[in-house]
Amino acid sequence: RDRTVPPDLERLTLQMLEKRRERRPQSMQEVWEALDRYLAGEQERERLRERADQCFQRGLQELASYEALRLEREFAMQEERDLCRHIRPWHSQAQKQHVWAVRHRLQMLDVLYAHAFATASDYLRQAIDQGDGHAAARDKLIELYWHRHDEAAAAGDDATKLFFARQ
């Protein structure tokens, strides 16, 4: 068997070459209709591949956003730790407001970070579902999940670690 010939087309070709007349298509109209159905299926698969590639590209954009937010979040967490080391409970409210502002920014970054993760993983899953298991999307999704697994392990969050290990 030639693996480059699609099975539907091979089946039609073999049917046309059948020795017994009753097994062959009875008219060119039947052949034309079968070819038309085949081409419609090919066009649908191509459309799904294109949609999968579009989802993959959007997923990559969201992954870039996710990575940028991760870096900004790490910077804000370090800034909060540094400020908390230097500002004590007896310091004035004016000095503490900067810590509060950093914590508020960190909360906003956490929400955006979670949203970017969810959006990226959704686009990557859509690419996998629509594109015959889109290998690049699958690899990126695995990479993303393992990153979240490692992040949860570093934070001591066993439930989240287990969740992403099982995905």
Short mmCIF file of C-alpha atoms in Angstrom, two decimals:
data_model
loop_
_atom_site.label_atom_id
_atom_site.label_comp_id
_atom_site.label_asym_id
_atom_site.label_seq_id
_atom_site.Cartn_x
_atom_site.Cartn_y
_atom_site.Cartn_z
CA ARG A 1 0.00 0.00 0.00
CA ASP A 2 1.12 3.49 -0.80
CA ARG A 3 0.68 5.58 2.37
CA THR A 4 0.71 8.83 0.39
CA VAL A 5 -2.58 7.93 -1.32
CA PRO A 6 -5.52 8.73 0.97
CA PRO A 7 -7.59 5.63 1.87
CA ASP A 8 -10.83 7.04 0.40
CA LEU A 9 -9.19 7.68 -2.95
CA GLU A 10 -7.45 4.31 -2.94
CA ARG A 11 -10.75 2.56 -2.19
CA LEU A 12 -12.45 4.33 -5.12
CA THR A 13 -9.58 3.51 -7.47
CA LEU A 14 -9.59 -0.17 -6.50
CA GLN A 15 -13.34 -0.27 -6.88
CA MET A 16 -13.00 1.12 -10.42
CA LEU A 17 -10.44 -1.60 -11.21
CA GLU A 18 -12.63 -4.46 -9.95
CA LYS A 19 -12.77 -7.43 -12.29
CA ARG A 20 -16.46 -8.12 -11.75
CA ARG A 21 -18.68 -5.55 -13.39
CA GLU A 22 -21.27 -5.46 -10.53
CA ARG A 23 -18.58 -4.33 -8.07
CA ARG A 24 -17.44 -1.42 -10.26
CA PRO A 25 -19.23 1.94 -10.35
CA GLN A 26 -22.05 1.63 -12.86
CA SER A 27 -21.55 5.05 -14.43
CA MET A 28 -19.17 7.99 -14.58
CA GLN A 29 -21.81 9.89 -12.63
CA GLU A 30 -21.17 7.56 -9.65
CA VAL A 31 -17.41 8.09 -10.01
CA TRP A 32 -17.86 11.83 -10.22
CA GLU A 33 -20.08 11.86 -7.11
CA ALA A 34 -17.57 9.75 -5.18
CA LEU A 35 -14.72 12.06 -6.22
CA ASP A 36 -16.79 15.06 -5.29
CA ARG A 37 -17.44 13.61 -1.82
CA TYR A 38 -13.74 12.83 -1.47
CA LEU A 39 -12.71 16.36 -2.45
CA ALA A 40 -15.28 17.85 -0.08
CA GLY A 41 -13.75 15.81 2.73
CA GLU A 42 -10.23 16.90 1.78
CA GLN A 43 -11.34 20.51 1.74
CA GLU A 44 -12.91 20.08 5.17
CA ARG A 45 -9.73 18.52 6.56
CA GLU A 46 -7.68 21.36 5.06
CA ARG A 47 -10.06 23.90 6.60
CA LEU A 48 -9.67 22.17 9.98
CA ARG A 49 -5.87 22.19 9.61
CA GLU A 50 -5.94 25.91 8.84
CA ARG A 51 -8.19 26.55 11.85
CA ALA A 52 -5.86 24.46 14.00
CA ASP A 53 -2.88 26.51 12.82
CA GLN A 54 -4.74 29.73 13.60
CA CYS A 55 -5.55 28.46 17.10
CA PHE A 56 -1.92 27.43 17.54
CA GLN A 57 -0.70 30.89 16.53
CA ARG A 58 -3.13 32.53 18.97
CA GLY A 59 -1.95 30.09 21.62
CA LEU A 60 1.64 31.14 20.97
CA GLN A 61 0.65 34.79 21.35
CA GLU A 62 -1.04 34.01 24.66
CA LEU A 63 2.01 32.01 25.76
CA ALA A 64 4.18 35.07 25.08
CA SER A 65 1.79 37.16 27.18
CA TYR A 66 1.82 34.48 29.88
CA GLU A 67 5.62 34.48 29.95
CA ALA A 68 5.79 38.29 30.14
CA LEU A 69 3.29 38.28 33.02
CA ARG A 70 5.25 35.54 34.78
CA LEU A 71 8.41 37.64 34.66
CA GLU A 72 6.58 40.77 35.79
CA ARG A 73 4.95 38.77 38.59
CA GLU A 74 8.31 37.40 39.76
CA PHE A 75 9.71 40.93 39.79
CA ALA A 76 6.73 42.21 41.81
CA MET A 77 7.07 39.33 44.27
CA GLN A 78 10.75 40.13 44.75
CA GLU A 79 9.92 43.81 45.19
CA GLU A 80 7.32 42.93 47.83
CA ARG A 81 9.82 40.74 49.72
CA ASP A 82 12.43 43.51 49.65
CA LEU A 83 9.96 46.11 50.87
CA CYS A 84 8.66 43.86 53.65
CA ARG A 85 12.22 43.31 54.84
CA HIS A 86 12.78 47.04 55.22
CA ILE A 87 9.38 48.32 56.36
CA ARG A 88 8.42 47.35 59.87
CA PRO A 89 5.01 47.47 61.61
CA TRP A 90 5.96 50.68 63.47
CA HIS A 91 6.76 52.60 60.28
CA SER A 92 4.33 55.27 59.07
CA GLN A 93 1.33 54.55 56.86
CA ALA A 94 2.93 56.53 54.06
CA GLN A 95 5.82 54.07 54.00
CA LYS A 96 3.46 51.09 54.16
CA GLN A 97 1.33 52.38 51.24
CA HIS A 98 4.05 51.46 48.81
CA VAL A 99 3.92 47.85 50.06
CA TRP A 100 0.15 47.87 49.72
CA ALA A 101 0.40 49.22 46.17
CA VAL A 102 2.86 46.47 45.23
CA ARG A 103 0.56 43.84 46.78
CA HIS A 104 -2.40 45.23 44.85
CA ARG A 105 -0.37 45.13 41.61
CA LEU A 106 0.64 41.56 42.46
CA GLN A 107 -3.02 40.56 42.90
CA MET A 108 -3.86 42.06 39.51
CA LEU A 109 -0.91 40.27 37.93
CA ASP A 110 -2.10 36.98 39.46
CA VAL A 111 -5.49 37.41 37.79
CA LEU A 112 -3.96 38.32 34.43
CA TYR A 113 -1.45 35.47 34.75
CA ALA A 114 -4.21 32.93 35.41
CA HIS A 115 -6.25 34.33 32.53
CA ALA A 116 -3.30 34.13 30.11
CA PHE A 117 -2.68 30.53 31.19
CA ALA A 118 -6.33 29.57 30.67
CA THR A 119 -6.54 31.30 27.30
CA ALA A 120 -3.27 29.82 26.03
CA SER A 121 -4.23 26.31 27.11
CA ASP A 122 -7.69 26.69 25.52
CA TYR A 123 -6.23 27.75 22.17
CA LEU A 124 -3.67 24.95 22.26
CA ARG A 125 -6.38 22.39 23.08
CA GLN A 126 -8.51 23.69 20.20
CA ALA A 127 -5.54 23.33 17.85
CA ILE A 128 -5.05 19.75 19.02
CA ASP A 129 -8.74 18.91 18.65
CA GLN A 130 -9.10 20.39 15.17
CA GLY A 131 -5.80 19.54 13.55
CA ASP A 132 -5.38 15.77 13.77
CA GLY A 133 -3.58 16.09 17.09
CA HIS A 134 -1.48 19.14 16.04
CA ALA A 135 1.93 17.95 17.30
CA ALA A 136 3.42 21.41 17.92
CA ALA A 137 0.36 22.47 19.93
CA ARG A 138 0.51 19.25 21.94
CA ASP A 139 4.19 19.83 22.73
CA LYS A 140 3.55 23.42 23.81
CA LEU A 141 0.63 22.36 25.99
CA ILE A 142 2.75 19.69 27.68
CA GLU A 143 5.49 22.25 28.23
CA LEU A 144 2.99 24.71 29.70
CA TYR A 145 1.52 22.09 32.05
CA TRP A 146 4.94 20.96 33.22
CA HIS A 147 5.89 24.55 33.91
CA ARG A 148 2.77 24.92 36.08
CA HIS A 149 3.60 21.59 37.75
CA ASP A 150 7.12 22.79 38.60
CA GLU A 151 5.78 26.14 39.78
CA ALA A 152 3.30 24.40 42.12
CA ALA A 153 6.06 22.08 43.40
CA ALA A 154 8.27 25.08 44.21
CA ALA A 155 5.38 26.74 46.07
CA GLY A 156 4.60 23.54 47.99
CA ASP A 157 1.12 23.31 46.44
CA ASP A 158 0.73 19.53 46.23
CA ALA A 159 -2.85 19.58 44.93
CA THR A 160 -2.00 21.78 41.95
CA LYS A 161 1.22 19.85 41.36
CA LEU A 162 -0.72 16.58 41.25
CA PHE A 163 -3.37 18.09 38.94
CA PHE A 164 -0.81 19.18 36.34
CA ALA A 165 1.21 15.98 36.66
CA ARG A 166 -1.88 13.97 35.68
CA GLN A 167 -2.87 16.08 32.67
#
